[in-house]
Amino acid sequence: MDDPHADRRPPAQRLVHPWLLCIAILIAGIVLLPVISLATVALTGSGEDWPHLIRNVLPGATTTTLGLLAMVAVGTAVAGVISAWLVVAFDFPFRRTMSWALVLPLAVPPYLAAYAFAEFFHYSGPVQSLVRAVFGFETIRDYWFPDVRSTGGAALVLTSVLYPYVYLTTRVVLLMQGRNIGDVARTLGARPAKVFLRVLLPVTRPAIIAGVALVLMETINDIGASEYLGVRTLTFAVYSTWLNRGSLEGGAQVALIILVLVFALLMLEQHSRKRQRFHNSRGTQIKAHHPRIPLHGRRGWTALGVTLSPVLLGFGIPLFVFGQYASRRIEQFATPELGAAFLTSVATSAVTAVLTVSLALVLVNAVRVARSGGMTALVRLASVGYALPGGILGLGLILVLTRFDNGLDALMRVEFGVSTGLLVSGSAAAVILGCTIRFLALAEGAVRSGLDKLPPHLDEAARSLGKSPTASATTVLLPLLKPAILTALVLVFVDTVKELSATILLRPFGFGTLATYVYEQASRGAPEDGAAAALVIILTAMAPVILLSGALMRDREASM
């Protein structure tokens, strides 16, 4: 379905506003600094590692990465879209509970989920123990059980904790659509399944692709889960080349290959949005809501089972495993180090979420007002930070910040006789800046998915009545974008709480988060030592998820 409004806008609306262009250039420039630093390191390398990489590393790592991406894309799209459709379009037992419970796996970092899955499905875990007890098997040779330490196992782990990205973006679009299109199809005699496949699925395709693109970038970035499960991806090759072979240039060169993959994903997402944009032609339709279709008996319980399954996998298994470990070490919850890490994580994540979503709103509004290919390209460049593995991003950023601090310190010494020291690279600002660059694409994607659903003439009508672009954006668009903004805030906050690899490199002395606390505790001995902190990470990330769900439930549209 083509956008009926895309080509009807007057040429006067395609002017580029200078201040918006300057802000977009500034944000894109800051985001690109670590990428440029990394590319400089890669291009100045000798290339002596390439024969080894081409012969022994890249073919297998590329095949494994592409296979993992394909499986995770299909898995998250199926789980996220079907779940969103069921909770929005139908009424079944515990629907309201499932509408927010489906977001809970987002609180579980992939590296913690990988450890929990490995323990849960291990030979001595509860699943295989139950299989042996039921069928009378005595040893592993008596039966076959799929190995979670495989590419398929890694895909299952990542799908279980990443599908909420697709669920959230799809659900927001289904809520903002008002189901008018589906109602028209049903009045013409179409059954619910046909309405979903022929009408709603094409309409929500841009949001689905946006969510899947975020999932795939998270999958490319992942190192903890893949390494623990023995899956050798391209990201693992970056770390292996850098740390094991001692070649920073070789690692940076492999990272550039990953960048090409992510640029392809970004272009695919942008191409899809360009070809298909859907929104209501009338502002009143945004608020339209209609009764859900009731599902009774077996159909209702089947819907409950379908929506409950991903929650049990992505949230239930990690909570069960770490809850068991933590119950044996209750004293870990009272340590002052854990309390300090908790406060640091919450403060850092809150500041990062507000800063990142604010920048995303500026960028998205700049594209909407300017309507130029150049502005769109700048915003795409500002999203490239999400493509970089956290460790590589941290390395590129710390090189830039160190040079900036040394230059500023030298200038201040000469001009004023004052030393500023490591003003940025030696403070929490480096961590916040790194996470902001890292998750700007996450916030921008969530906000843009919501904005694309609004009629373009809403803010244009306000401007025709004398409102400035800023006033029309703040008084007309922002209230309508509340679900998308809340979604973006939660996504960035939760991901910052879970972030580990960039934080380890960028954090100043004495700065510890929950993720680094888990890493330090687990690296000192048995993995169970970090169970309390792992449980606190999950519970901390749950809080904003529940707040978001509560806000959506109170919103009239969410009760559709």
Coordinates of C-alpha atoms in Angstrom, one line a residue, residues 10-549:
P10 CA 4.2 21.5 -1.2
P11 CA 7.8 22.2 -2.2
A12 CA 7.9 25.0 0.5
Q13 CA 7.8 22.3 3.2
R14 CA 11.1 20.8 2.0
L15 CA 13.3 23.6 3.3
V16 CA 16.2 22.7 5.5
H17 CA 16.3 24.6 8.7
P18 CA 19.8 25.8 9.5
W19 CA 19.7 25.1 13.2
L20 CA 18.4 21.6 12.7
L21 CA 21.0 20.9 10.2
C22 CA 23.8 22.2 12.6
I23 CA 22.5 20.0 15.4
A24 CA 22.2 16.9 13.2
I25 CA 25.8 17.5 11.9
L26 CA 27.1 18.0 15.5
I27 CA 25.4 14.8 16.7
A28 CA 26.5 12.7 13.7
G29 CA 30.0 14.1 14.1
I30 CA 30.3 13.1 17.8
V31 CA 28.9 9.6 17.0
L32 CA 31.3 9.1 14.1
L33 CA 34.4 10.1 16.1
P34 CA 35.1 6.7 17.5
V35 CA 34.3 5.1 14.1
I36 CA 36.8 7.4 12.4
S37 CA 39.4 6.6 15.1
L38 CA 38.8 2.9 14.6
A39 CA 39.0 3.2 10.9
T40 CA 42.3 5.1 11.2
V41 CA 43.8 2.3 13.3
A42 CA 42.5 -0.3 10.8
L43 CA 43.8 1.4 7.7
T44 CA 47.2 2.2 9.1
G45 CA 47.7 -1.5 10.0
S46 CA 50.3 -3.6 8.1
G47 CA 47.7 -6.3 7.0
E48 CA 50.1 -9.1 8.1
D49 CA 47.2 -10.9 9.9
W50 CA 45.0 -11.2 6.8
P51 CA 46.5 -14.5 5.4
H52 CA 45.7 -16.1 8.8
L53 CA 42.2 -14.5 9.0
I54 CA 41.2 -15.4 5.4
R55 CA 42.5 -19.0 5.8
N56 CA 41.4 -19.9 9.3
V57 CA 38.9 -17.4 10.7
L58 CA 36.7 -15.3 8.4
P59 CA 35.0 -18.1 6.3
G60 CA 33.7 -20.0 9.3
A61 CA 33.0 -16.8 11.4
T62 CA 31.1 -15.2 8.5
T63 CA 29.0 -18.4 7.8
T64 CA 28.2 -18.8 11.5
T65 CA 27.3 -15.1 11.9
L66 CA 25.0 -15.1 8.9
G67 CA 23.3 -18.3 10.0
L68 CA 22.8 -17.0 13.5
L69 CA 21.4 -13.7 12.2
A70 CA 18.9 -15.6 10.0
M71 CA 17.7 -17.8 12.8
V72 CA 17.3 -14.9 15.3
A73 CA 15.6 -12.7 12.7
V74 CA 12.9 -15.4 12.0
G75 CA 12.5 -16.3 15.6
T76 CA 12.1 -12.8 17.0
A77 CA 9.8 -11.7 14.1
V78 CA 7.5 -14.7 14.7
A79 CA 7.4 -14.4 18.5
G80 CA 7.2 -10.6 18.6
V81 CA 4.5 -10.1 15.9
I82 CA 2.2 -12.9 16.9
S83 CA 2.4 -11.9 20.5
A84 CA 1.6 -8.2 19.7
W85 CA -1.3 -9.2 17.5
L86 CA -2.8 -11.5 20.1
V87 CA -2.7 -9.0 23.0
V88 CA -4.0 -6.1 20.8
A89 CA -6.7 -7.8 18.7
F90 CA -8.1 -10.5 21.0
D91 CA -9.4 -11.0 24.5
F92 CA -8.3 -14.2 26.3
P93 CA -7.5 -15.3 29.8
F94 CA -4.8 -13.1 31.5
R95 CA -4.4 -10.9 28.4
R96 CA -3.7 -7.8 30.4
T97 CA -1.0 -9.6 32.4
M98 CA 0.6 -11.0 29.3
S99 CA 0.6 -7.6 27.6
W100 CA 3.3 -6.4 30.0
A101 CA 4.8 -9.7 30.9
L102 CA 5.9 -10.2 27.3
V103 CA 8.4 -7.3 27.8
L104 CA 10.1 -8.9 30.9
P105 CA 12.8 -10.9 28.9
L106 CA 14.1 -7.5 27.9
A107 CA 15.5 -7.2 31.5
V108 CA 17.8 -10.2 31.0
P109 CA 21.2 -9.6 29.5
P110 CA 22.0 -12.2 26.8
Y111 CA 25.2 -13.3 28.6
L112 CA 23.2 -14.1 31.8
A113 CA 20.5 -15.9 29.7
A114 CA 23.2 -18.0 28.0
Y115 CA 24.6 -19.1 31.4
A116 CA 21.1 -19.8 32.7
F117 CA 20.1 -21.8 29.6
A118 CA 23.3 -23.9 29.7
E119 CA 22.6 -24.7 33.4
F120 CA 18.9 -25.4 32.8
F121 CA 19.4 -27.7 29.8
H122 CA 22.6 -29.3 31.1
Y123 CA 22.8 -33.1 31.7
S124 CA 22.4 -32.4 35.5
G125 CA 19.8 -29.7 35.0
P126 CA 16.0 -30.1 35.7
V127 CA 15.0 -30.8 32.0
Q128 CA 17.3 -33.7 31.3
S129 CA 16.8 -35.0 34.9
L130 CA 13.0 -35.1 34.2
V131 CA 13.5 -36.8 30.8
R132 CA 15.6 -39.6 32.5
A133 CA 13.1 -40.0 35.3
V134 CA 10.1 -40.2 33.0
F135 CA 11.6 -42.6 30.4
G136 CA 13.9 -44.6 32.6
F137 CA 17.1 -43.6 30.9
E138 CA 20.3 -44.1 32.9
T139 CA 23.1 -42.4 30.9
I140 CA 23.4 -39.8 28.2
R141 CA 24.1 -42.6 25.7
D142 CA 20.5 -43.9 26.2
Y143 CA 18.9 -40.8 24.6
W144 CA 19.6 -37.8 22.4
F145 CA 19.1 -34.2 23.6
P146 CA 19.9 -31.0 21.6
D147 CA 23.1 -29.3 22.7
V148 CA 22.5 -25.7 23.7
R149 CA 26.2 -25.0 23.2
S150 CA 25.7 -24.6 19.4
T151 CA 24.6 -22.0 16.8
G152 CA 21.0 -23.2 17.2
G153 CA 21.3 -22.9 21.0
A154 CA 22.7 -19.4 20.7
A155 CA 19.9 -18.4 18.4
L156 CA 17.3 -19.8 20.9
V157 CA 18.9 -17.8 23.7
L158 CA 19.1 -14.6 21.8
T159 CA 15.6 -15.0 20.4
S160 CA 14.2 -15.5 23.9
V161 CA 15.6 -12.3 25.3
L162 CA 15.6 -10.0 22.2
Y163 CA 12.1 -10.6 20.7
P164 CA 10.6 -7.8 22.9
Y165 CA 12.2 -5.3 20.5
V166 CA 9.9 -6.5 17.8
Y167 CA 6.9 -6.9 20.2
L168 CA 7.2 -3.3 21.4
T169 CA 7.6 -1.6 18.0
T170 CA 4.8 -3.7 16.5
R171 CA 2.5 -3.3 19.4
V172 CA 2.9 0.5 19.4
V173 CA 2.0 0.6 15.7
L174 CA -1.0 -1.7 16.2
L175 CA -2.3 0.5 19.0
M176 CA -1.8 3.7 17.1
Q177 CA -3.4 2.3 14.0
G178 CA -6.8 2.2 15.8
R179 CA -7.6 -1.1 14.0
N180 CA -9.7 0.9 11.5
I181 CA -8.1 -1.0 8.6
G182 CA -8.7 -4.3 10.1
D183 CA -12.3 -3.4 10.9
V184 CA -13.0 -2.5 7.3
A185 CA -11.6 -5.9 6.2
R186 CA -13.8 -7.7 8.8
T187 CA -16.9 -5.9 7.6
L188 CA -16.2 -7.3 4.1
G189 CA -16.2 -10.8 5.5
A190 CA -12.5 -11.5 6.1
R191 CA -11.7 -13.9 9.0
P192 CA -9.2 -12.7 11.7
A193 CA -6.3 -14.8 10.4
K194 CA -6.8 -13.4 6.9
V195 CA -7.1 -9.9 8.3
F196 CA -3.8 -10.4 10.0
L197 CA -1.9 -11.9 7.0
R198 CA -3.4 -9.7 4.3
V199 CA -4.0 -6.4 6.0
L200 CA -2.3 -5.9 9.4
L201 CA 1.0 -7.6 8.6
P202 CA 1.8 -5.4 5.6
V203 CA 0.7 -2.3 7.5
T204 CA 3.1 -3.1 10.4
R205 CA 6.0 -4.2 8.2
P206 CA 8.1 -1.1 8.7
A207 CA 7.8 -1.4 12.5
I208 CA 8.6 -5.2 12.2
I209 CA 11.7 -4.5 10.1
A210 CA 12.8 -1.7 12.5
G211 CA 12.5 -4.1 15.4
V212 CA 14.2 -6.9 13.6
A213 CA 17.0 -4.6 12.6
L214 CA 17.6 -3.6 16.2
V215 CA 17.6 -7.3 17.2
L216 CA 20.2 -8.2 14.5
M217 CA 22.4 -5.3 15.5
E218 CA 22.2 -6.6 19.1
T219 CA 23.0 -10.1 17.8
I220 CA 26.1 -8.8 15.9
N221 CA 27.2 -6.9 18.9
D222 CA 26.8 -9.8 21.3
I223 CA 30.0 -11.4 22.6
G224 CA 29.2 -12.8 26.0
A225 CA 26.5 -15.3 25.0
S226 CA 28.2 -16.4 21.9
E227 CA 31.6 -16.9 23.6
Y228 CA 30.0 -18.8 26.5
L229 CA 28.1 -21.1 24.2
G230 CA 31.2 -21.7 22.0
V231 CA 29.8 -19.9 18.8
R232 CA 32.6 -18.3 16.9
T233 CA 31.0 -15.2 15.3
L234 CA 32.7 -12.2 13.6
T235 CA 32.5 -10.3 16.9
F236 CA 34.3 -13.1 18.6
A237 CA 36.9 -12.9 15.9
V238 CA 37.4 -9.2 16.6
Y239 CA 38.2 -9.9 20.3
S240 CA 40.2 -13.0 19.5
T241 CA 42.4 -11.1 17.0
W242 CA 42.8 -8.2 19.3
L243 CA 43.4 -9.9 22.6
N244 CA 44.7 -13.4 21.8
R245 CA 46.9 -12.4 18.8
G246 CA 47.8 -9.0 20.2
S247 CA 46.8 -7.3 17.0
L248 CA 44.7 -4.2 17.5
E249 CA 44.9 -3.3 13.8
G250 CA 43.7 -6.8 12.8
G251 CA 40.8 -6.6 15.2
A252 CA 39.8 -3.2 13.9
Q253 CA 39.9 -4.5 10.3
V254 CA 37.6 -7.3 11.2
A255 CA 35.3 -4.8 12.9
L256 CA 35.1 -2.9 9.6
I257 CA 33.6 -6.0 8.0
I258 CA 31.0 -6.0 10.8
L259 CA 30.3 -2.4 10.0
V260 CA 29.5 -3.3 6.4
L261 CA 27.0 -5.8 7.6
V262 CA 25.3 -3.3 9.9
F263 CA 25.2 -0.6 7.2
A264 CA 23.5 -3.1 5.0
L265 CA 20.9 -3.7 7.7
L266 CA 20.4 0.1 8.2
M267 CA 19.9 0.6 4.4
L268 CA 17.4 -2.3 4.3
E269 CA 15.4 -0.8 7.1
Q270 CA 15.5 2.7 5.5
H271 CA 14.6 1.3 2.1
S272 CA 11.6 -0.4 3.7
R273 CA 10.4 2.7 5.4
K274 CA 10.8 4.7 2.2
R275 CA 8.8 2.4 0.2
Q276 CA 6.0 1.8 2.7
R277 CA 4.8 4.4 5.2
F278 CA 1.4 4.1 6.8
H279 CA -0.5 6.5 8.9
N280 CA -4.1 7.5 9.6
S281 CA -5.4 10.1 7.3
R282 CA -7.4 11.7 10.1
G283 CA -6.1 12.7 13.5
T284 CA -9.3 11.5 15.2
Q285 CA -8.5 7.9 14.0
I286 CA -5.5 7.8 16.2
K287 CA -7.8 7.8 19.3
A288 CA -10.2 5.3 17.7
H289 CA -10.7 2.0 19.7
H290 CA -13.0 -0.9 19.3
P291 CA -13.9 -4.1 21.3
R292 CA -11.4 -6.9 21.0
I293 CA -12.4 -10.2 19.6
P294 CA -13.2 -12.6 22.5
L295 CA -11.5 -16.0 22.5
H296 CA -13.2 -18.7 24.6
G297 CA -12.4 -22.2 25.7
R298 CA -9.5 -24.0 23.9
R299 CA -8.8 -21.0 21.6
G300 CA -8.4 -18.7 24.6
W301 CA -6.1 -21.0 26.4
T302 CA -4.1 -21.6 23.2
A303 CA -3.6 -17.8 22.9
L304 CA -2.4 -17.7 26.5
G305 CA 0.0 -20.6 25.9
V306 CA 1.4 -18.9 22.8
T307 CA 2.1 -15.6 24.6
L308 CA 3.3 -17.3 27.8
S309 CA 6.0 -19.5 26.1
P310 CA 8.5 -16.8 25.2
V311 CA 8.1 -15.2 28.6
L312 CA 8.9 -18.6 30.3
L313 CA 12.0 -19.0 28.1
G314 CA 13.4 -15.5 28.2
F315 CA 12.5 -14.6 31.8
G316 CA 11.4 -17.7 33.7
I317 CA 14.5 -19.8 33.1
P318 CA 17.1 -17.1 34.1
L319 CA 15.0 -16.1 37.1
F320 CA 14.8 -19.7 38.2
V321 CA 18.5 -20.4 37.8
F322 CA 19.8 -17.2 39.4
G323 CA 17.1 -17.3 42.1
Q324 CA 18.3 -20.7 43.2
Y325 CA 21.9 -19.6 43.4
A326 CA 21.1 -16.3 45.1
S327 CA 18.9 -18.1 47.7
R328 CA 22.0 -20.0 48.8
R329 CA 24.0 -16.7 49.2
I330 CA 21.5 -14.3 50.8
E331 CA 24.4 -12.4 52.5
Q332 CA 25.5 -11.1 49.0
F333 CA 22.5 -8.8 48.8
A334 CA 23.8 -6.8 51.9
T335 CA 27.3 -6.0 50.7
P336 CA 28.0 -2.2 50.3
E337 CA 29.7 -2.9 47.0
L338 CA 26.5 -4.2 45.5
G339 CA 24.5 -1.3 46.9
A340 CA 27.0 1.2 45.4
A341 CA 26.9 -0.6 42.0
F342 CA 23.1 -0.5 42.1
L343 CA 23.0 3.3 42.6
T344 CA 25.6 3.9 40.0
S345 CA 23.8 1.8 37.4
V346 CA 20.5 3.5 38.1
A347 CA 21.9 7.1 37.9
T348 CA 24.0 6.4 34.8
S349 CA 21.1 4.7 33.0
A350 CA 18.6 7.4 33.9
V351 CA 20.9 10.2 32.6
T352 CA 21.8 8.2 29.5
A353 CA 18.1 7.5 28.7
V354 CA 17.0 11.1 29.0
L355 CA 19.9 12.4 27.0
T356 CA 19.6 9.8 24.3
V357 CA 15.9 10.1 23.8
S358 CA 16.2 13.9 23.7
L359 CA 18.7 13.7 21.0
A360 CA 16.6 11.1 19.1
L361 CA 13.6 13.5 19.3
V362 CA 15.7 16.3 17.8
L363 CA 17.0 14.1 15.0
V364 CA 13.6 12.5 14.1
N365 CA 11.9 15.9 14.1
A366 CA 14.7 17.3 12.0
V367 CA 14.0 14.7 9.3
R368 CA 10.2 15.4 9.5
V369 CA 10.6 19.1 9.2
A370 CA 13.4 19.3 6.6
R371 CA 12.2 16.4 4.4
S372 CA 15.6 16.1 2.6
G373 CA 17.7 13.2 1.7
G374 CA 20.8 14.9 3.2
M375 CA 19.1 15.1 6.6
T376 CA 18.0 11.5 6.5
A377 CA 21.6 10.5 5.6
L378 CA 22.9 12.4 8.6
V379 CA 20.5 10.7 10.9
R380 CA 21.5 7.3 9.5
L381 CA 25.1 8.1 10.2
A382 CA 24.1 9.1 13.8
S383 CA 22.8 5.5 14.2
V384 CA 26.1 3.8 13.3
G385 CA 27.2 3.6 17.0
Y386 CA 24.7 0.8 17.6
A387 CA 26.5 -1.2 15.0
L388 CA 29.8 -1.3 16.8
P389 CA 30.6 -4.0 19.4
G390 CA 30.7 -2.3 22.8
G391 CA 34.3 -3.1 23.4
I392 CA 35.3 -1.7 20.0
L393 CA 33.2 1.4 20.5
G394 CA 34.8 1.9 23.9
L395 CA 38.3 1.5 22.5
G396 CA 37.7 4.0 19.6
L397 CA 36.1 6.5 22.0
I398 CA 38.7 6.3 24.7
L399 CA 41.4 7.1 22.0
V400 CA 39.5 10.2 21.0
L401 CA 38.7 11.3 24.5
T402 CA 42.3 10.8 25.7
R403 CA 43.6 13.0 22.8
F404 CA 40.9 15.6 23.7
D405 CA 41.8 15.7 27.4
N406 CA 45.6 15.9 26.7
G407 CA 45.0 18.7 24.2
L408 CA 42.7 20.6 26.6
D409 CA 45.1 20.1 29.5
A410 CA 48.1 21.4 27.4
L411 CA 46.1 24.4 26.3
M412 CA 44.9 25.3 29.8
R413 CA 48.5 24.9 31.2
V414 CA 49.9 27.3 28.6
E415 CA 47.1 29.9 28.7
F416 CA 46.0 29.8 32.3
G417 CA 48.6 27.7 34.2
V418 CA 45.8 25.3 35.2
S419 CA 45.7 21.5 34.7
T420 CA 42.3 20.0 33.8
G421 CA 43.6 16.4 33.9
L422 CA 41.4 13.7 32.4
L423 CA 38.3 15.8 32.3
V424 CA 36.1 13.5 30.2
S425 CA 38.0 10.2 29.8
G426 CA 38.6 10.1 33.6
S427 CA 35.0 10.6 34.6
A428 CA 31.5 9.1 34.4
A429 CA 30.9 11.4 31.4
A430 CA 32.8 9.0 29.2
V431 CA 30.5 6.1 30.2
I432 CA 27.4 8.2 29.6
L433 CA 28.8 9.4 26.2
G434 CA 29.7 5.9 25.1
C435 CA 26.2 4.5 26.0
T436 CA 24.5 7.5 24.4
I437 CA 26.4 6.8 21.1
R438 CA 25.7 3.1 21.5
F439 CA 22.0 3.4 22.0
L440 CA 21.0 6.5 20.0
A441 CA 19.8 4.2 17.1
L442 CA 17.6 2.3 19.6
A443 CA 15.8 5.5 20.7
E444 CA 15.6 6.9 17.3
G445 CA 14.1 3.8 15.9
A446 CA 11.4 3.6 18.6
V447 CA 10.5 7.3 18.3
R448 CA 10.5 7.2 14.5
S449 CA 8.2 4.2 14.4
G450 CA 5.6 6.2 16.4
L451 CA 6.1 9.4 14.4
D452 CA 5.6 7.6 11.1
K453 CA 2.1 6.7 12.2
L454 CA 1.0 10.3 12.7
P455 CA -0.6 12.2 9.8
P456 CA 1.9 14.6 8.3
H457 CA -0.6 17.5 8.3
L458 CA -1.0 17.5 12.1
D459 CA 2.0 19.8 12.8
E460 CA 1.6 21.6 9.5
A461 CA -1.9 22.6 10.6
A462 CA -0.5 24.0 13.8
R463 CA 2.1 25.9 11.8
S464 CA -0.5 27.3 9.5
L465 CA -2.2 28.8 12.7
G466 CA 1.0 30.6 13.6
K467 CA 2.9 28.0 15.7
S468 CA 6.6 27.8 15.2
P469 CA 8.2 24.4 14.2
T470 CA 9.4 24.0 17.8
A471 CA 6.0 24.9 19.3
S472 CA 4.1 22.6 16.9
A473 CA 6.5 19.7 17.8
T474 CA 6.2 20.2 21.6
T475 CA 2.5 21.0 21.8
V476 CA 1.1 18.7 19.0
L477 CA 3.4 15.9 18.3
L478 CA 4.9 15.1 21.8
P479 CA 1.6 14.3 23.5
L480 CA 0.7 11.9 20.7
L481 CA 4.1 10.3 20.8
K482 CA 3.9 9.4 24.5
P483 CA 3.9 5.6 24.0
A484 CA 6.8 5.7 21.6
I485 CA 8.8 8.0 23.9
L486 CA 8.2 5.8 26.9
T487 CA 9.2 2.8 24.9
A488 CA 12.4 4.5 23.8
L489 CA 13.2 5.6 27.4
V490 CA 12.7 2.1 28.7
L491 CA 14.8 0.4 25.9
V492 CA 17.7 2.8 26.5
F493 CA 17.6 2.5 30.3
V494 CA 17.4 -1.3 30.3
D495 CA 20.2 -1.7 27.8
T496 CA 22.4 0.7 29.7
V497 CA 21.8 -1.2 32.9
K498 CA 22.9 -4.4 31.1
E499 CA 25.8 -2.9 29.1
L500 CA 29.2 -4.4 30.0
S501 CA 31.9 -4.4 27.4
A502 CA 32.1 -0.6 26.7
T503 CA 31.6 0.3 30.4
I504 CA 34.6 -1.8 31.4
L505 CA 36.9 0.1 29.0
L506 CA 35.4 3.6 29.7
R507 CA 34.7 3.6 33.4
P508 CA 37.0 5.7 35.6
F509 CA 38.8 4.3 38.7
G510 CA 36.3 3.3 41.4
F511 CA 33.3 3.4 39.0
G512 CA 31.4 0.1 39.1
T513 CA 28.0 -0.8 37.7
L514 CA 25.9 -3.9 38.3
A515 CA 27.2 -5.5 35.1
T516 CA 30.8 -4.9 35.9
Y517 CA 30.1 -6.2 39.5
V518 CA 28.8 -9.4 38.0
Y519 CA 31.8 -9.7 35.7
E520 CA 34.3 -9.1 38.5
Q521 CA 32.5 -11.6 40.9
A522 CA 32.2 -14.3 38.3
S523 CA 35.8 -13.9 37.1
R524 CA 37.2 -14.4 40.6
G525 CA 35.7 -17.9 41.1
A526 CA 32.5 -19.9 40.7
P527 CA 29.8 -18.2 38.6
E528 CA 27.4 -18.5 41.5
D529 CA 29.3 -15.6 43.2
G530 CA 27.7 -13.2 40.8
A531 CA 24.2 -14.6 41.1
A532 CA 22.9 -11.9 43.6
A533 CA 24.2 -9.1 41.3
A534 CA 22.7 -10.9 38.3
L535 CA 19.3 -11.0 40.0
V536 CA 19.6 -7.3 40.9
I537 CA 20.3 -6.5 37.2
I538 CA 17.1 -8.4 36.2
L539 CA 15.0 -6.8 38.9
T540 CA 16.4 -3.3 38.2
A541 CA 15.7 -3.6 34.5
M542 CA 12.2 -4.9 35.4
A543 CA 11.1 -1.7 37.2
P544 CA 11.0 0.6 34.1
V545 CA 9.4 -2.2 32.0
I546 CA 6.6 -2.5 34.5
L547 CA 6.2 1.3 34.7
L548 CA 6.0 1.4 30.9
S549 CA 3.4 -1.3 30.8

